[in-house]
PDB file of C-alpha atoms in Angstrom:
ATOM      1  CA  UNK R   1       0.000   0.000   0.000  1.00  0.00           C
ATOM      2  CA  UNK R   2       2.780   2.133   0.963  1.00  0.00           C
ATOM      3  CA  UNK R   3       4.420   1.675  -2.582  1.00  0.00           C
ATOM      4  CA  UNK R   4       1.166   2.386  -4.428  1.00  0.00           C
ATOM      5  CA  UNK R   5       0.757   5.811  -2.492  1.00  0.00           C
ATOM      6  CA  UNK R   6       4.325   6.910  -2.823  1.00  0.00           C
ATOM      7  CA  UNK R   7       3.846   6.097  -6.857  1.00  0.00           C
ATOM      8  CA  UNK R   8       0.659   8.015  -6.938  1.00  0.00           C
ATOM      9  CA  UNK R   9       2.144  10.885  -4.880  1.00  0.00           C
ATOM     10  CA  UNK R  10       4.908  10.698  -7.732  1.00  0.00           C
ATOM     11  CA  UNK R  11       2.775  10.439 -10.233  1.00  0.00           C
ATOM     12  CA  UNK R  12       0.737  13.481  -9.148  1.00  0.00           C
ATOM     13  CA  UNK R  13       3.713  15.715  -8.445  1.00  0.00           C
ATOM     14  CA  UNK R  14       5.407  14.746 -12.064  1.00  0.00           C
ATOM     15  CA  UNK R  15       1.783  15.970 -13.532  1.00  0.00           C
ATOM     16  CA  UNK R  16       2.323  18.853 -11.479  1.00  0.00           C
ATOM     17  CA  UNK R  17       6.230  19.262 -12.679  1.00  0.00           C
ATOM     18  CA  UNK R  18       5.638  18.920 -16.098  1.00  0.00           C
ATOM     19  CA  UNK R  19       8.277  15.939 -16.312  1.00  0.00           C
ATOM     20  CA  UNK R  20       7.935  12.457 -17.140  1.00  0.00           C
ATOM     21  CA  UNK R  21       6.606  10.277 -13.753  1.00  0.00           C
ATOM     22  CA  UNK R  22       9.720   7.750 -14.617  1.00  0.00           C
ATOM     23  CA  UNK R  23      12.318  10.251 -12.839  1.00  0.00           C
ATOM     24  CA  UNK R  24      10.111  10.689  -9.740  1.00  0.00           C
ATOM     25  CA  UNK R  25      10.003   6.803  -9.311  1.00  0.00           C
ATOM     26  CA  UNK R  26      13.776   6.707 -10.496  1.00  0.00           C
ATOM     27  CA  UNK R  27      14.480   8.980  -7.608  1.00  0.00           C
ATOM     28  CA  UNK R  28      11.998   6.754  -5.308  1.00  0.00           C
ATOM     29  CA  UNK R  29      13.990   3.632  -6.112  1.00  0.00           C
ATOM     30  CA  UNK R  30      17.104   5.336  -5.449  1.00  0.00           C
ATOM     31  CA  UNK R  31      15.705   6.146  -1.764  1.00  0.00           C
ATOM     32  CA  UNK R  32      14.262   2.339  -1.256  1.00  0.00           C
ATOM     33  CA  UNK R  33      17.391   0.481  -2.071  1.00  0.00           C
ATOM     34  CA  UNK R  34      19.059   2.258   0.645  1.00  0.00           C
ATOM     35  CA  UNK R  35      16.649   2.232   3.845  1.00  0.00           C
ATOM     36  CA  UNK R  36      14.292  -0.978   2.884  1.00  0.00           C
ATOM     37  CA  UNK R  37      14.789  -4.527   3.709  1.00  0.00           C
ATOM     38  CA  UNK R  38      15.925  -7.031   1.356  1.00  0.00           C
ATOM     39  CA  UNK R  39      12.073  -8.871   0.854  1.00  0.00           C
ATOM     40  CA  UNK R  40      10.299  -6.007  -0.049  1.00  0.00           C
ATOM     41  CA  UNK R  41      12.811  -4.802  -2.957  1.00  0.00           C
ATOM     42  CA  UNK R  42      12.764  -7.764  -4.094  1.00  0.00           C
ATOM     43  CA  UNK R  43       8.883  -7.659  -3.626  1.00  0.00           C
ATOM     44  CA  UNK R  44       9.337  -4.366  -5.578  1.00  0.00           C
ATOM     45  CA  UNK R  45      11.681  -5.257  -7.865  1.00  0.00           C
ATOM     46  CA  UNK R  46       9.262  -7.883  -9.503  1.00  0.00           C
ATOM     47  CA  UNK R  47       6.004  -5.790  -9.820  1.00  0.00           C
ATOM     48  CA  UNK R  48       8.494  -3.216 -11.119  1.00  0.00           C
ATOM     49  CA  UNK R  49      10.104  -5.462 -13.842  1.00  0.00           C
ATOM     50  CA  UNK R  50       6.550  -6.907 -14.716  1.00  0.00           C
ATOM     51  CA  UNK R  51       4.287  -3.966 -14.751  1.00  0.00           C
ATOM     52  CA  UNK R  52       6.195  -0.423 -15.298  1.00  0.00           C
ATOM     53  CA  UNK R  53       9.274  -1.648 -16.941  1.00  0.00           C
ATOM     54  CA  UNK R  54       7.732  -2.455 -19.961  1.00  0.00           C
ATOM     55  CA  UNK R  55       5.279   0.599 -19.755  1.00  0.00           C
ATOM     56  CA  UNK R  56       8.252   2.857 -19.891  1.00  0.00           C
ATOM     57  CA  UNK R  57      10.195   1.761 -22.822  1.00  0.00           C
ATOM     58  CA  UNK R  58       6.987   0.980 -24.489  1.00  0.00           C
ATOM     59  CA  UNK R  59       6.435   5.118 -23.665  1.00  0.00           C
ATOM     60  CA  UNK R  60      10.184   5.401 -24.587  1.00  0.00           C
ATOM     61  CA  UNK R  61       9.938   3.479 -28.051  1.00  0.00           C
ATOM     62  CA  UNK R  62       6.542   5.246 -28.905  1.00  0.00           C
ATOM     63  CA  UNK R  63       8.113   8.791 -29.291  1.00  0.00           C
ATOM     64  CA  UNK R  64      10.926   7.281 -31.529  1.00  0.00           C
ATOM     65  CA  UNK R  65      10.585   8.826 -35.263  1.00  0.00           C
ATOM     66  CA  UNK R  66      11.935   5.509 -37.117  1.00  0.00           C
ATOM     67  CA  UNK R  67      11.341   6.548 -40.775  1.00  0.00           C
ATOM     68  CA  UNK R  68      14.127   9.295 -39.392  1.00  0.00           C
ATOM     69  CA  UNK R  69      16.199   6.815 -37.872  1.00  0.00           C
ATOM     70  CA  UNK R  70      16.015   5.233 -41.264  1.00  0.00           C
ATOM     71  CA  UNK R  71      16.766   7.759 -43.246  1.00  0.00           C
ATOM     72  CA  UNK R  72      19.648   9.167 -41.262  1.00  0.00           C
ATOM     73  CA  UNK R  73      21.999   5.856 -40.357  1.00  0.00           C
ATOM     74  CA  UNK R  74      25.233   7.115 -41.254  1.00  0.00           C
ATOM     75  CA  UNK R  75      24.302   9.762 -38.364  1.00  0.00           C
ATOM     76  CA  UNK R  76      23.026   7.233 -35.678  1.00  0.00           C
ATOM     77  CA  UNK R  77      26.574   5.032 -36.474  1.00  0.00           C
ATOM     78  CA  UNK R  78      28.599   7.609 -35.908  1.00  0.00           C
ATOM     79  CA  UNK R  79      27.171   8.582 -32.948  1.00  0.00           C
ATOM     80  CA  UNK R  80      28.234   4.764 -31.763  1.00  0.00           C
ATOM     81  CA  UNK R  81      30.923   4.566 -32.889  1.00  0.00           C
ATOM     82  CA  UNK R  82      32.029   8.148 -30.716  1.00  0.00           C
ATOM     83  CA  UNK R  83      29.931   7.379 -28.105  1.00  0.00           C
ATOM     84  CA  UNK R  84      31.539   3.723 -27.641  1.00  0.00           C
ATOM     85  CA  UNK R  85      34.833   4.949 -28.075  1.00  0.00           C
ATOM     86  CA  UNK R  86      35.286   7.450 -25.442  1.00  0.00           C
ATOM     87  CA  UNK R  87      33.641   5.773 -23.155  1.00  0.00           C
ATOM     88  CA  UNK R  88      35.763   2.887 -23.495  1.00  0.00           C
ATOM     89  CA  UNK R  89      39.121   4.761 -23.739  1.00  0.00           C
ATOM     90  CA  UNK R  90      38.655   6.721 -21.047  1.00  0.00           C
ATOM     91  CA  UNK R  91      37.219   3.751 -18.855  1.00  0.00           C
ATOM     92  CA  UNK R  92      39.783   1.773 -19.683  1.00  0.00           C
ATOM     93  CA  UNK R  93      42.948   2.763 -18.832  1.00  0.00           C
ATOM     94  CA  UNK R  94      41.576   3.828 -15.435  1.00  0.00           C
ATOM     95  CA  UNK R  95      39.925   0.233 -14.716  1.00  0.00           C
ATOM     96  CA  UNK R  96      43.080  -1.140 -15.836  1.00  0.00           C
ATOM     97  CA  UNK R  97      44.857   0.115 -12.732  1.00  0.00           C
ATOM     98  CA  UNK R  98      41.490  -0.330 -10.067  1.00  0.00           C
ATOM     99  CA  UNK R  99      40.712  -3.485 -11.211  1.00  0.00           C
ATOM    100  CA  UNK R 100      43.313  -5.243 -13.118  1.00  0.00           C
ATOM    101  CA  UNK R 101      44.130  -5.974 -16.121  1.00  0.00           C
ATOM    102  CA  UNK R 102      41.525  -9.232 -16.780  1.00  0.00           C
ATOM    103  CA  UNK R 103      38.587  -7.346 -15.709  1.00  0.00           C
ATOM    104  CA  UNK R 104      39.424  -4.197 -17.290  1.00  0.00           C
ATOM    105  CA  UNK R 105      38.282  -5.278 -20.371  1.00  0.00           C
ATOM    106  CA  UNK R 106      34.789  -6.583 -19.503  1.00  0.00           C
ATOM    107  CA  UNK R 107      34.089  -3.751 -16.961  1.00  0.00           C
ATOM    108  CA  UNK R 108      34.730  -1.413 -19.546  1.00  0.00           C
ATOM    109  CA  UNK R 109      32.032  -3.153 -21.901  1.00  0.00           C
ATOM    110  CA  UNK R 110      29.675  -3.307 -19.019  1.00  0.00           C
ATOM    111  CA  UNK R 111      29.801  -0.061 -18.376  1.00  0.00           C
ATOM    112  CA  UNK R 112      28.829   1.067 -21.820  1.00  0.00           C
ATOM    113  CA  UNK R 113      25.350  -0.188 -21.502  1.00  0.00           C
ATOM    114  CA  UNK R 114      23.909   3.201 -20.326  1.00  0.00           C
ATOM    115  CA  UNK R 115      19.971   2.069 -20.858  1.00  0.00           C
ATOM    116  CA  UNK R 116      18.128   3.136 -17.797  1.00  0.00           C
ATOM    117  CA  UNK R 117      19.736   6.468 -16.810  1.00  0.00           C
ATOM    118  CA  UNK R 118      20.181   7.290 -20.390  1.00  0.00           C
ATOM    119  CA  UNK R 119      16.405   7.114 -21.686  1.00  0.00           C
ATOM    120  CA  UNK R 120      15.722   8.384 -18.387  1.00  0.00           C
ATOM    121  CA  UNK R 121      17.612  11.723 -18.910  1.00  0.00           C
ATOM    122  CA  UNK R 122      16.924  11.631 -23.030  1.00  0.00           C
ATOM    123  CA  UNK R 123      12.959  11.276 -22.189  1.00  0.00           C
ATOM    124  CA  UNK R 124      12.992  14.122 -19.693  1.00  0.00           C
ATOM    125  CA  UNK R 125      14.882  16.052 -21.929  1.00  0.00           C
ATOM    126  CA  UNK R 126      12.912  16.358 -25.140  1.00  0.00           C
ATOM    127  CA  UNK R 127       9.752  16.216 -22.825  1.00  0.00           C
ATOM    128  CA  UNK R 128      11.139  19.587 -21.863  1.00  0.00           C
ATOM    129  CA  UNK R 129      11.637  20.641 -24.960  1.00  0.00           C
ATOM    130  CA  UNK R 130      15.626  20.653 -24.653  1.00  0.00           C
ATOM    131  CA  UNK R 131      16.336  18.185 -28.000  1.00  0.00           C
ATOM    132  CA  UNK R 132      13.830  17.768 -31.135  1.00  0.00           C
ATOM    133  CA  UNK R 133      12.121  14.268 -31.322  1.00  0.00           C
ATOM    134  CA  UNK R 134      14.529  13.647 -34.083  1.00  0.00           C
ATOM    135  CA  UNK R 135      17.573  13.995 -31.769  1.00  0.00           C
ATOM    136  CA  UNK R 136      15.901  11.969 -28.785  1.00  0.00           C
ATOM    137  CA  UNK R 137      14.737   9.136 -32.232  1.00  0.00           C
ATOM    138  CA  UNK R 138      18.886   8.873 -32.985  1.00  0.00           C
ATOM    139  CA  UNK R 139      19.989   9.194 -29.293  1.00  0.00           C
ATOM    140  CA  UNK R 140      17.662   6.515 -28.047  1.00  0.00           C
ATOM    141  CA  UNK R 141      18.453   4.103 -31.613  1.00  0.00           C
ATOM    142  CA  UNK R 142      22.123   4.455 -30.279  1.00  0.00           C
ATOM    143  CA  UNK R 143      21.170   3.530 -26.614  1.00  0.00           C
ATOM    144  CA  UNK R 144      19.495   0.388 -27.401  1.00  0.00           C
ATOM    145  CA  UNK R 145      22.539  -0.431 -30.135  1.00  0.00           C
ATOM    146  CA  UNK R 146      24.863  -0.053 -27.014  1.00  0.00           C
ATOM    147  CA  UNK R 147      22.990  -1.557 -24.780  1.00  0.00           C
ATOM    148  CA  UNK R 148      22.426  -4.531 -27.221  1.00  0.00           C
ATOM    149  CA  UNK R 149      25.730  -4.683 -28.649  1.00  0.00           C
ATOM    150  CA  UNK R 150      27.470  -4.556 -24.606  1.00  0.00           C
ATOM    151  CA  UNK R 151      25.584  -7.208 -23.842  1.00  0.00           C
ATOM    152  CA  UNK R 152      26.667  -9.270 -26.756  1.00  0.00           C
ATOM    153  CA  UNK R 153      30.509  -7.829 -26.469  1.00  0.00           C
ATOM    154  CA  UNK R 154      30.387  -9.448 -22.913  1.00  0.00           C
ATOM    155  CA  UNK R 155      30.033 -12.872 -24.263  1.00  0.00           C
ATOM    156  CA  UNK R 156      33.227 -12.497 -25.819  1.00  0.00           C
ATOM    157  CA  UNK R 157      34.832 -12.763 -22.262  1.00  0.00           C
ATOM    158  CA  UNK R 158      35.295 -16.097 -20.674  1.00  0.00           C
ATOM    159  CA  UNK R 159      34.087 -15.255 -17.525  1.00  0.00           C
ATOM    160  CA  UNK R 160      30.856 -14.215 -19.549  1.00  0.00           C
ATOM    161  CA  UNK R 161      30.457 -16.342 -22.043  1.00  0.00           C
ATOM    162  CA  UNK R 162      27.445 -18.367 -20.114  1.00  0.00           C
ATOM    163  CA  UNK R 163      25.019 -17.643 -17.028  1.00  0.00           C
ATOM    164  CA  UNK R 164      26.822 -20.055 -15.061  1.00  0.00           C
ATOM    165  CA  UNK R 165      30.423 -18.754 -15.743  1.00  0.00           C
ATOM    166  CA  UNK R 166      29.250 -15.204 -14.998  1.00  0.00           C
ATOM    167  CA  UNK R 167      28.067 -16.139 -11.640  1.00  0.00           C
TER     168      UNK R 167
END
């Protein structure tokens, strides 16, 4: 009861805001994971990933102009390809040294996903009017490309290349 009131509280006060209800319950999660008990995030966690995950990048795929995603794919790979790339050389070197050199590597791939916080931030921002829709249409193709191709780089690694092996 306590979740549903503090998500329609959110709800109302991103209404009230004039930004998207996903930060406000972005924020919220941010404040549960660090004062509630283990069985009700994980409670949370599953009516989360069943019933507003999917609402939100069903939201976040709904604003996406593909026919200009289509039309502009030598834009949307370069932005990739930079993106990728200075991630990963600036992560690198510096995980190299924390971490070692065997996990640099992976980390560094890992850390290129970006999904969550990075529709979060690209929704809010062409909700306020800060980007066009064509902008947020590349930026979010490249998300999901990264987040995809990460995922897909991390099977690469031996100590990824199964469920088990990752555990």
């Amino acid at each position: 009861r306590a979740l549903l009131f503090s998500l329609a509280v959110l709800a109302a006060l991103s209404a009230l805001v004039g930004v998207p209800g996903i930060l406000f319950v972005f924020l919220m999660g941010l404040m549960f994971s660090r004062f509630a008990d283990e069985k009700f995030l994980s409670d949370v966690r599953k009516f989360g990933f069943a019933l507003f995950v999917p609402l939100y990048f069903l939201a976040v795929g709904l604003r996406v102009d593909l026919g200009f995603v289509l039309a502009n794919l030598p834009v949307l790979a370069a932005i990739v390809v930079v993106a990728s790339g200075l991630k990963l050389a600036f992560l690198y070197p510096a995980l190299r040294r924390w971490v070692g050199a065997k996990r640099a590597a992976p980390v560094s791939v890992l850390m290129n996903t970006r999904l969550t916080s990075a529709t979060v931030i690209l929704l809010l921002t062409v909700t306020l009017g800060l980007i066009t829709v064509a902008w947020y249409s590349l930026m979010i193709s490249a998300v999901v490309i990264l987040a995809l191709a990460s995922s897909a780089a991390l099977r690469a690694f031996p100590s990824f290349s199964s469920p088990e092996s990752a555990r």
